[in-house]
C-alpha cells in the first residue's frame, strides 16, 4: 500500500508541490522559533550562580579628583569602612561598570597557545567580590593582598573559559595571552560561570582582573550585600551617607532583584512576540492544509467511490488519506531537515548542536501532529462518502 | 447465485420521494449472463448498485451465494465486494494519476497479496483484454475502448464470481462495443463468471442468456 500511495503522490507532484512548500516553510519557521525557545529554556534551567536577592548596586560618578594615588586609595578605603560598619551591610565590593543584569559590556579577545577566543567579558573587581556575590570558587583561589603587579598579571577565569581552553585539565598556573599576545596573564583561580544577563541568557566567557589604584579612577560601581529585609529607611540612610561623602557625585542605588526582572522582561518580550507570530503562522498553515485536504477529497470523490467499490472499507479510505498527508509531510520534513542541519554543521549562531537538534525534533513533531490533526476530519468525511453516490456523479 | 426478494428503493430528498425500485424479485443463476434494459431513469443503475452492495435497499432481501448481506458491517461488505464482485462502469472510473498496471492492481491492494503476485495477476488480466503492451500508459493516453478494457481487466483481476457492468459499451462506437462484448462473453463462457449487464443496446442484450426489462422501477419482463 505504501508503494502505491507513493506512486500516487509522485504522479501528482505538481498538485502536491504547493502543499509541500507550505509544510516546508512552516517547518523552517517553527525550527527558528523552537531553536530560540530551547536556547532560552536551556539557559533558564542553569543556576544563576550568584546571590542577587539581597544585593544592591551603587552607581556613582567619579567625583574625587586627585593626582595622588595614595590619597585616592585612602578616600575609597574610608568609604568602604564607613559602609561596612553599617549593621545592615554584610559585604561590599568595588567593581567595574559591567555589573549583573545591565547591558554594559566590556568584551575582547584572549588567546591560549595562539588559539584565539573571542567574546570574552572582562571584569574588574576587588578582593571581596566573590563574598559579596556568593560566587563559588571551583579551583585555585580569588585575589588577595599578595597579588601585586608582577610580570604575569594574576587573573581568575570562569568555568566557561576553563572548559573551552583546558577541558578537564587544570587551569591554575596556565598562562593566557591578551588580545595582542604581548602580555601573558597567569590563571590563579576558576569561578563558576554566572548568568550576568538574566535568567534566559547564556553565561558566556568571563575573565576577572583585580582592581588596582589605576582602576579606582574609572570604576563607578559598588556591590553591597545587605541583610535580608533591609529597610527603605536604611536605604535612605545609605544614600545620604554616600551623597554626603561624595559631594558633586550622582549616587544611585538599585536592587539586583529589580534589575533582574527588567532584563528578563526585555529578553522575554521578543520571545513572546516571535512565539505569537509562529503560533499565528501555524494556525494559518493548519487552515490552509485543512482547506487543501478538504478540496482534494471533493476532487477525488470518484476515486474514493471506486476504491470503496473494489474493496476499501470506510476506515481504509480515511487512513489512506491520512497516510498520504503524512507521506507528504515526511517528504517536506526531509527537505526541511536538510536545511536545518546546516545550522549546527556550519555553526551559524554559535549555539550547541543539542539545541538545534532538540528544536528540529520539536518542529518535526509539531508538523506531524498538525498534519495528522488536519487530515483527521477530512479523512472522516471521505470515509462517509456513499460509494453509489460518488460513482454516480461522474 | 444472486437472489433478490421484494426489493424496494426509495430516494428521499428534502422535497420529494422517488420510488426508484418497486418490489423487484430476481434470481440470477450461477454462470448466467443477464442483461437489464429499460428507459432512462427507470432504476437500472440503482438495481445494479444494490446487487453490488454499494447501496442498500429500503425494503427486501438480497442473498449472494446463499449468504444474507443485511447484517454485514462496512468492513465486511467491503471485503465481500473485494472477494466476490467485479464492477465495470460506463465512464470507466480509472484513476488518471496511476498507470494502467497500477489501476488494474487496485482491488488486489485490499487483499493479502505481495507486490509480485499483484504484478503477475494484473499482467495476466491485461493480457486477457489484449492490452499487455500498454501497461505503462496513463489512462488519459488511451482511447475509450482501451480504457474500458483496462476497467474490465481491473474487474477480473481478483477472479470474482460475479461481474456487474453498468452500460459498459455506452460510451463506445459499435465496433468497440462489440469488442468489449466479446470479452465479456468469453469471460462468461470460459471462466463461468456470472455477469449482469445494464445496456441500452438491443443487439448487445440479445447476445446474453436472459433479458430483464424495467419500467419505472418495476420489472416488466
Ligand atoms: N442519489 C439519488 N437521490 C435521489 N434520487 C435518485 C438518486 N439516484 C437515482 N435517483 C433517482 O432514481 C431513479 C432511478 O435512477 P437510476 O440511476 O437507477 O436510473 P437508470 O435506469 O440507471 O437511468 P440511466 O439509463 O439514465 O442510467 C431516477 O428517477 C433518479 O432520479
Ligand atoms: Mg444508469
Coordinates of C-alpha atoms in Angstrom, one line a residue, chain A residues 1 3-4 7-8 11-12 15 302-303 305-317 320 383 386-392 394, chain B residues 45 49 53-55 74-75 78-79 81-82 85 87 89 91-95 97-99 102-103 105-107 109-110 115 118 138 154:
Chain A
X1 CA 0.0 0.0 0.0
X3 CA 4.4 2.0 -2.6
X4 CA 1.0 2.5 -4.2
X7 CA 3.3 6.4 -6.7
X8 CA 0.1 8.3 -6.4
X11 CA 2.5 11.2 -10.2
X12 CA 0.6 14.2 -8.7
X15 CA -0.5 19.4 -7.4
X302 CA -14.9 9.4 -7.9
X303 CA -11.7 7.8 -6.9
X305 CA -16.2 5.7 -4.7
X306 CA -14.2 3.4 -6.9
X307 CA -11.9 2.3 -4.1
X308 CA -15.0 1.5 -2.0
X309 CA -16.4 -0.5 -4.8
X310 CA -13.3 -2.6 -5.3
X311 CA -13.0 -3.4 -1.6
X312 CA -11.8 -0.4 0.5
X313 CA -13.8 0.0 3.8
X314 CA -14.6 3.5 5.0
X315 CA -11.8 3.2 7.5
X316 CA -9.3 2.2 4.8
X317 CA -10.2 5.2 2.7
X320 CA -5.3 6.2 3.2
X383 CA -15.0 7.6 4.8
X386 CA -21.5 6.8 -0.2
X387 CA -19.9 4.8 -2.9
X388 CA -23.1 4.6 -5.0
X389 CA -23.5 8.4 -4.9
X390 CA -19.8 9.1 -5.6
X391 CA -19.7 6.8 -8.6
X392 CA -23.0 8.2 -9.9
X394 CA -19.2 11.4 -12.8
Chain B
X45 CA -28.2 1.6 -12.1
X49 CA -25.8 -0.9 -7.1
X53 CA -23.8 -4.0 -2.2
X54 CA -22.8 -0.4 -3.0
X55 CA -26.3 0.7 -1.9
X74 CA -19.0 -1.8 6.5
X75 CA -15.7 -3.6 6.7
X78 CA -16.0 -4.1 1.6
X79 CA -14.4 -7.5 1.9
X81 CA -17.2 -6.8 -2.7
X82 CA -13.5 -7.3 -3.0
X85 CA -17.7 -8.8 -7.2
X87 CA -17.6 -3.7 -11.4
X89 CA -18.9 1.4 -15.3
X91 CA -17.4 6.1 -17.5
X92 CA -14.6 3.6 -16.7
X93 CA -13.7 5.2 -13.4
X94 CA -10.0 4.8 -13.8
X95 CA -7.6 6.7 -11.6
X97 CA -2.8 9.6 -11.8
X98 CA -1.9 5.9 -11.9
X99 CA -0.5 3.9 -14.7
X102 CA -1.5 0.1 -11.0
X103 CA -5.1 0.7 -11.9
X105 CA -3.8 -3.9 -9.4
X106 CA -6.2 -1.8 -7.3
X107 CA -8.6 -4.5 -6.0
X109 CA -4.3 -3.9 -2.7
X110 CA -7.2 -4.5 -0.4
X115 CA 3.7 -6.9 -4.9
X118 CA -0.2 -8.4 -7.8
X138 CA -1.7 6.6 -18.1
X154 CA -9.4 -4.4 -13.1

